[in-house]
Short mmCIF file of C-alpha atoms in Angstrom, two decimals:
data_model
loop_
_atom_site.label_atom_id
_atom_site.label_comp_id
_atom_site.label_asym_id
_atom_site.label_seq_id
_atom_site.Cartn_x
_atom_site.Cartn_y
_atom_site.Cartn_z
CA MET E 1 33.86 100.73 128.83
CA SER E 2 34.30 104.40 129.75
CA THR E 3 38.12 104.29 129.75
CA PRO E 4 38.49 102.76 126.25
CA LYS E 5 35.95 105.24 124.93
CA LYS E 6 37.95 108.20 126.26
CA SER E 7 41.17 106.62 125.02
CA ASP E 8 39.99 106.26 121.43
CA SER E 9 38.70 109.83 121.45
CA ASN E 10 42.07 111.02 122.68
CA LEU E 11 43.98 108.82 120.22
CA LEU E 12 42.00 110.06 117.23
CA TYR E 13 42.42 113.70 118.21
CA LEU E 14 46.16 113.51 118.81
CA SER E 15 46.66 111.56 115.59
CA LEU E 16 45.25 114.40 113.50
CA ASP E 17 47.68 116.71 111.71
CA ASN E 18 44.87 119.22 111.23
CA LYS E 19 42.74 119.53 114.39
CA ASP E 20 40.01 121.24 112.36
CA ASP E 21 39.21 117.81 110.93
CA ALA E 22 38.25 116.48 114.37
CA THR E 23 34.50 116.90 113.90
CA LYS E 24 34.59 115.04 110.58
CA VAL E 25 36.68 112.21 112.03
CA TYR E 26 34.43 111.80 115.08
CA ALA E 27 31.37 111.82 112.83
CA ILE E 28 32.87 109.05 110.68
CA GLN E 29 33.70 107.10 113.83
CA GLY E 30 30.12 107.46 115.03
CA ALA E 31 28.78 106.43 111.62
CA PHE E 32 30.82 103.21 111.66
CA GLY E 33 29.61 102.54 115.20
CA THR E 34 26.01 102.96 114.09
CA LEU E 35 26.58 100.73 111.07
CA GLY E 36 28.02 98.05 113.32
CA MET E 37 25.02 98.26 115.62
CA VAL E 38 22.59 97.93 112.71
CA VAL E 39 24.43 94.92 111.29
CA SER E 40 24.62 93.23 114.69
CA SER E 41 20.96 93.95 115.40
CA LEU E 42 19.86 92.39 112.11
CA SER E 43 22.18 89.41 112.68
CA PHE E 44 21.02 88.75 116.21
CA SER E 45 17.35 89.06 115.30
CA TYR E 46 18.02 85.91 113.25
CA LEU E 47 20.39 84.18 115.67
CA LEU E 48 18.11 84.57 118.67
CA ASN E 49 15.46 82.58 116.82
CA THR E 50 17.90 79.83 115.85
CA ASN E 51 20.89 79.45 118.17
CA MET E 52 21.35 81.80 121.14
CA ARG E 53 24.62 80.15 122.20
CA LEU E 54 26.07 80.83 118.76
CA GLY E 55 25.12 84.47 119.14
CA ALA E 56 26.96 84.67 122.48
CA LEU E 57 30.02 83.00 120.92
CA ILE E 58 30.05 85.42 117.98
CA THR E 59 29.87 88.33 120.42
CA SER E 60 32.90 87.05 122.32
CA VAL E 61 34.84 86.50 119.10
CA ALA E 62 33.98 90.01 117.89
CA TYR E 63 35.37 91.53 121.10
CA LEU E 64 38.50 89.39 120.82
CA ILE E 65 39.09 90.53 117.23
CA ALA E 66 38.64 94.17 118.30
CA VAL E 67 41.22 93.74 121.08
CA VAL E 68 43.73 92.08 118.76
CA LEU E 69 43.32 94.72 116.05
CA SER E 70 43.81 97.51 118.59
CA CYS E 71 47.28 96.11 119.31
CA PHE E 72 48.32 96.99 115.75
CA LEU E 73 47.18 100.61 115.84
CA ASP E 74 49.89 103.19 115.27
CA ASP E 75 50.28 105.26 118.40
CA TYR E 76 50.62 109.03 118.17
CA LYS E 77 53.98 110.63 118.80
CA VAL E 78 54.42 111.41 122.45
CA ILE E 79 56.46 114.39 123.51
CA LYS E 80 58.09 113.70 126.86
CA GLN E 81 56.77 116.05 129.49
CA SER E 82 57.00 116.26 133.26
CA LYS E 83 54.22 114.64 135.21
CA VAL E 84 51.21 116.91 135.59
CA ALA E 85 50.35 117.55 139.22
CA PHE E 86 46.76 117.42 140.40
CA SER E 87 46.93 121.13 141.21
CA GLN E 88 47.78 121.83 137.57
CA ILE E 89 44.76 119.82 136.43
CA VAL E 90 42.52 121.81 138.78
CA ARG E 91 44.10 125.03 137.54
CA SER E 92 43.56 124.05 133.91
CA LEU E 93 39.92 123.24 134.62
CA TYR E 94 39.50 126.58 136.38
CA ASP E 95 41.09 128.49 133.50
CA SER E 96 38.65 126.92 131.05
CA LYS E 97 35.71 126.71 133.46
CA HIS E 98 33.31 128.02 130.84
CA ILE E 99 33.55 124.58 129.19
CA ILE E 100 31.26 123.42 132.01
CA LEU E 101 28.51 125.49 130.40
CA CYS E 102 29.03 123.54 127.17
CA LEU E 103 29.10 120.22 129.04
CA ILE E 104 25.79 120.90 130.75
CA ALA E 105 24.19 122.30 127.60
CA SER E 106 25.35 119.39 125.48
CA THR E 107 24.14 116.77 127.93
CA LEU E 108 20.71 118.43 128.09
CA LEU E 109 20.40 118.32 124.31
CA VAL E 110 21.90 114.88 123.69
CA GLU E 111 19.88 113.22 126.45
CA THR E 112 16.69 114.82 125.13
CA LEU E 113 17.32 113.62 121.58
CA HIS E 114 18.45 110.17 122.74
CA THR E 115 15.51 109.68 125.09
CA PHE E 116 12.99 110.65 122.43
CA THR E 117 14.46 108.62 119.57
CA ILE E 118 15.29 105.47 121.56
CA PHE E 119 12.84 105.24 124.46
CA TYR E 120 9.78 107.30 123.54
CA ASN E 121 9.60 106.61 119.81
CA GLN E 122 7.54 103.44 120.27
CA LEU E 123 5.17 105.25 122.61
CA GLN E 124 4.74 107.93 119.96
CA TYR E 125 4.09 105.31 117.27
CA THR E 126 1.40 103.76 119.45
CA ARG E 127 -0.03 107.22 120.07
CA VAL E 128 -0.43 107.80 116.31
CA ASN E 129 -1.80 104.26 115.76
CA LEU E 130 1.15 102.82 113.83
CA ASP E 131 1.05 99.02 113.46
CA ILE E 132 3.64 97.39 115.74
CA LYS E 133 5.05 95.32 112.86
CA TYR E 134 6.60 98.49 111.43
CA PHE E 135 8.47 99.44 114.63
CA ALA E 136 11.63 97.42 113.91
CA PRO E 137 12.04 98.45 110.23
CA ILE E 138 11.58 102.11 111.15
CA PHE E 139 14.17 101.78 113.91
CA VAL E 140 16.69 100.40 111.40
CA VAL E 141 15.93 103.25 109.00
CA LEU E 142 16.43 105.81 111.77
CA GLN E 143 19.82 104.35 112.63
CA LEU E 144 20.85 104.37 108.97
CA VAL E 145 19.89 108.04 108.78
CA GLY E 146 22.44 108.64 111.54
CA LEU E 147 25.14 107.51 109.10
CA LEU E 148 24.64 110.76 107.20
CA SER E 149 26.39 112.59 110.04
CA GLY E 150 29.70 111.45 108.52
CA VAL E 151 28.81 113.34 105.35
CA LEU E 152 27.25 116.41 106.96
CA ALA E 153 30.31 116.85 109.19
CA LYS E 154 32.02 118.30 106.10
CA LEU E 155 29.90 121.41 106.72
CA THR E 156 32.47 122.39 109.35
CA LYS E 157 34.72 123.42 106.46
CA TYR E 158 32.29 126.19 105.62
CA PHE E 159 30.66 127.00 108.97
CA LYS E 160 31.93 127.14 112.53
CA LYS E 161 31.10 124.00 114.46
CA GLU E 162 29.43 126.17 117.11
CA MET E 163 27.08 127.62 114.48
CA ILE E 164 26.13 124.13 113.33
CA GLY E 165 25.64 123.18 116.96
CA LEU E 166 23.15 126.03 117.42
CA CYS E 167 21.11 124.72 114.49
CA LEU E 168 21.02 121.28 116.12
CA TYR E 169 19.69 122.81 119.35
CA LEU E 170 16.89 124.31 117.28
CA VAL E 171 16.05 120.82 116.03
CA GLY E 172 15.67 119.72 119.64
CA ILE E 173 13.54 122.75 120.54
CA ILE E 174 11.24 122.69 117.51
CA GLY E 175 11.07 118.90 117.37
CA SER E 176 10.02 118.63 121.01
CA ILE E 177 7.16 121.08 120.55
CA MET E 178 6.05 119.43 117.31
CA LEU E 179 5.87 116.03 119.03
CA VAL E 180 3.43 117.49 121.56
CA TYR E 181 0.92 118.28 118.81
CA THR E 182 1.83 115.73 116.11
CA LYS E 183 -0.87 113.15 115.49
CA THR E 184 0.31 111.71 112.17
CA ILE E 185 2.65 108.80 111.46
CA ILE E 186 4.71 110.49 108.72
CA ALA E 187 5.34 113.63 110.76
CA SER E 188 6.42 111.58 113.77
CA ILE E 189 8.89 109.55 111.71
CA ILE E 190 10.37 112.65 110.05
CA ILE E 191 10.85 114.34 113.43
CA PHE E 192 12.62 111.28 114.84
CA MET E 193 14.80 111.06 111.72
CA LEU E 194 15.93 114.67 112.16
CA MET E 195 16.53 114.12 115.86
CA THR E 196 18.58 110.97 115.23
CA LEU E 197 20.73 112.75 112.66
CA SER E 198 21.12 115.78 114.93
CA GLU E 199 22.25 113.64 117.85
CA ALA E 200 24.87 111.85 115.76
CA LEU E 201 26.23 115.08 114.29
CA TYR E 202 26.20 116.95 117.59
CA LEU E 203 28.11 114.19 119.37
CA ALA E 204 30.90 114.61 116.81
CA ILE E 205 30.94 118.38 117.31
CA PHE E 206 30.85 117.97 121.08
CA SER E 207 33.81 115.57 121.04
CA ALA E 208 35.83 118.09 119.01
CA ILE E 209 34.94 120.94 121.37
CA GLN E 210 35.94 118.90 124.42
CA ASN E 211 39.30 117.93 122.97
CA ASP E 212 40.02 121.45 121.71
CA SER E 213 39.50 122.82 125.22
CA ILE E 214 42.23 120.68 126.81
CA LYS E 215 45.59 122.46 127.00
CA ILE E 216 47.55 120.11 129.26
CA SER E 217 49.17 116.74 128.57
CA SER E 218 46.86 114.82 130.96
CA ARG E 219 44.13 114.73 128.35
CA ALA E 220 42.57 111.45 129.46
CA THR E 221 42.20 112.79 133.00
CA MET E 222 40.46 115.92 131.78
CA LEU E 223 38.15 113.90 129.54
CA SER E 224 37.26 111.72 132.54
CA ILE E 225 36.42 114.82 134.58
CA TYR E 226 34.24 116.06 131.74
CA SER E 227 32.54 112.66 131.67
CA MET E 228 31.82 112.86 135.41
CA ILE E 229 30.11 116.23 134.92
CA ASN E 230 28.10 114.79 132.04
CA ASN E 231 27.03 111.83 134.17
CA VAL E 232 25.79 114.08 136.98
CA VAL E 233 23.61 116.00 134.51
CA MET E 234 22.43 112.72 132.97
CA MET E 235 21.26 111.52 136.39
CA PHE E 236 19.09 114.62 136.64
CA THR E 237 17.69 114.42 133.11
CA SER E 238 16.97 110.68 133.30
CA THR E 239 15.17 111.03 136.62
CA SER E 240 13.19 114.01 135.35
CA PHE E 241 12.13 112.28 132.12
CA GLY E 242 11.19 109.15 134.05
CA TYR E 243 8.95 111.09 136.42
CA VAL E 244 7.14 113.30 133.91
CA SER E 245 6.64 110.46 131.40
CA SER E 246 4.79 108.53 134.10
CA LEU E 247 2.32 111.41 134.15
CA SER E 248 2.01 112.04 130.43
CA LEU E 249 4.01 111.58 127.24
CA GLU E 250 3.19 115.15 126.30
CA TYR E 251 4.73 116.36 129.56
CA ALA E 252 7.93 114.52 128.61
CA TYR E 253 8.00 116.28 125.24
CA ARG E 254 7.46 119.64 126.93
CA LEU E 255 10.29 118.88 129.33
CA GLY E 256 12.48 118.08 126.32
CA PHE E 257 11.65 121.53 124.98
CA VAL E 258 12.68 123.10 128.30
CA PHE E 259 15.96 121.17 128.42
CA SER E 260 16.80 122.04 124.80
CA PHE E 261 15.93 125.71 125.36
CA ILE E 262 18.09 125.92 128.50
CA GLY E 263 20.78 124.08 126.56
CA ILE E 264 20.90 126.59 123.72
CA LEU E 265 21.12 129.49 126.19
CA LEU E 266 24.03 127.86 128.00
CA PHE E 267 25.71 126.99 124.71
CA VAL E 268 25.47 130.58 123.45
CA TRP E 269 26.87 131.78 126.78
CA TYR E 270 29.78 129.35 126.42
CA TRP E 271 30.38 130.42 122.81
CA ILE E 272 30.50 134.13 123.74
CA ILE E 273 33.04 133.50 126.50
CA GLU E 274 35.15 131.19 124.30
CA THR E 275 35.18 133.76 121.50
CA ASN E 276 36.38 136.46 123.91
CA VAL E 277 39.08 134.14 125.29
CA GLN E 278 40.36 133.38 121.79
CA HIS E 279 40.50 137.08 120.94
CA LEU E 280 42.50 137.82 124.12
CA ASN E 281 44.93 134.99 123.35
CA LYS E 282 45.59 136.41 119.89
CA LYS E 283 46.61 139.76 121.28
#
């Protein structure tokens, strides 16, 4: 599924007349994805108790419909260019090597937020003595909160996306520390709501930053290279969270703080370099 995911990101970006709208478009895309997941989750919670085979059939039909509809998408206008050699791809990556700082920083933040809101939320609810019957409704509410990212993405009209990104890192930093000491149900839910919204909004900003950084025609190749770097960092974060959580949930929250803090430092470093590069290009 990695190739289609990179393809739709590339298609959306190249289809935009105004590239400054990229964050908003990616946020809307993410919101529709979340909405689809919520609808399917509610549907399958019913189907699994009635007819599992019907649920499998509906899944297959849904994928078929998606494939058919994709055949009718308007492709972006392609300007014929000579084939990009591998050496040019390496050169392009070297010229914009500071994007690696952003890739590492973003993966540290996103994996922290995702791990806490998807995997550790139930452990936190148990820790604060929340009745298990409320777990599913709260999960649905958290996912619906993520839909607000499509609305908040409009903030990029008034603030730089990097500035908004910094604020989202602060959510990861402060939220991680608060989870260490939080013992109440309401506070835990609010923290997870903010983290869910931050993850959804940051993913849209991150997608825009990645696409903006690519200056050659082999965009899909560059996005795949970026994805490989992200996956390497994810291997480290997943292993680290798995180990420390086996010791203590609080240790996992503290590790999330460390990852988010390192992330914001790397992101600021990237932003400083990118700002200097843009100033040099204008001269």
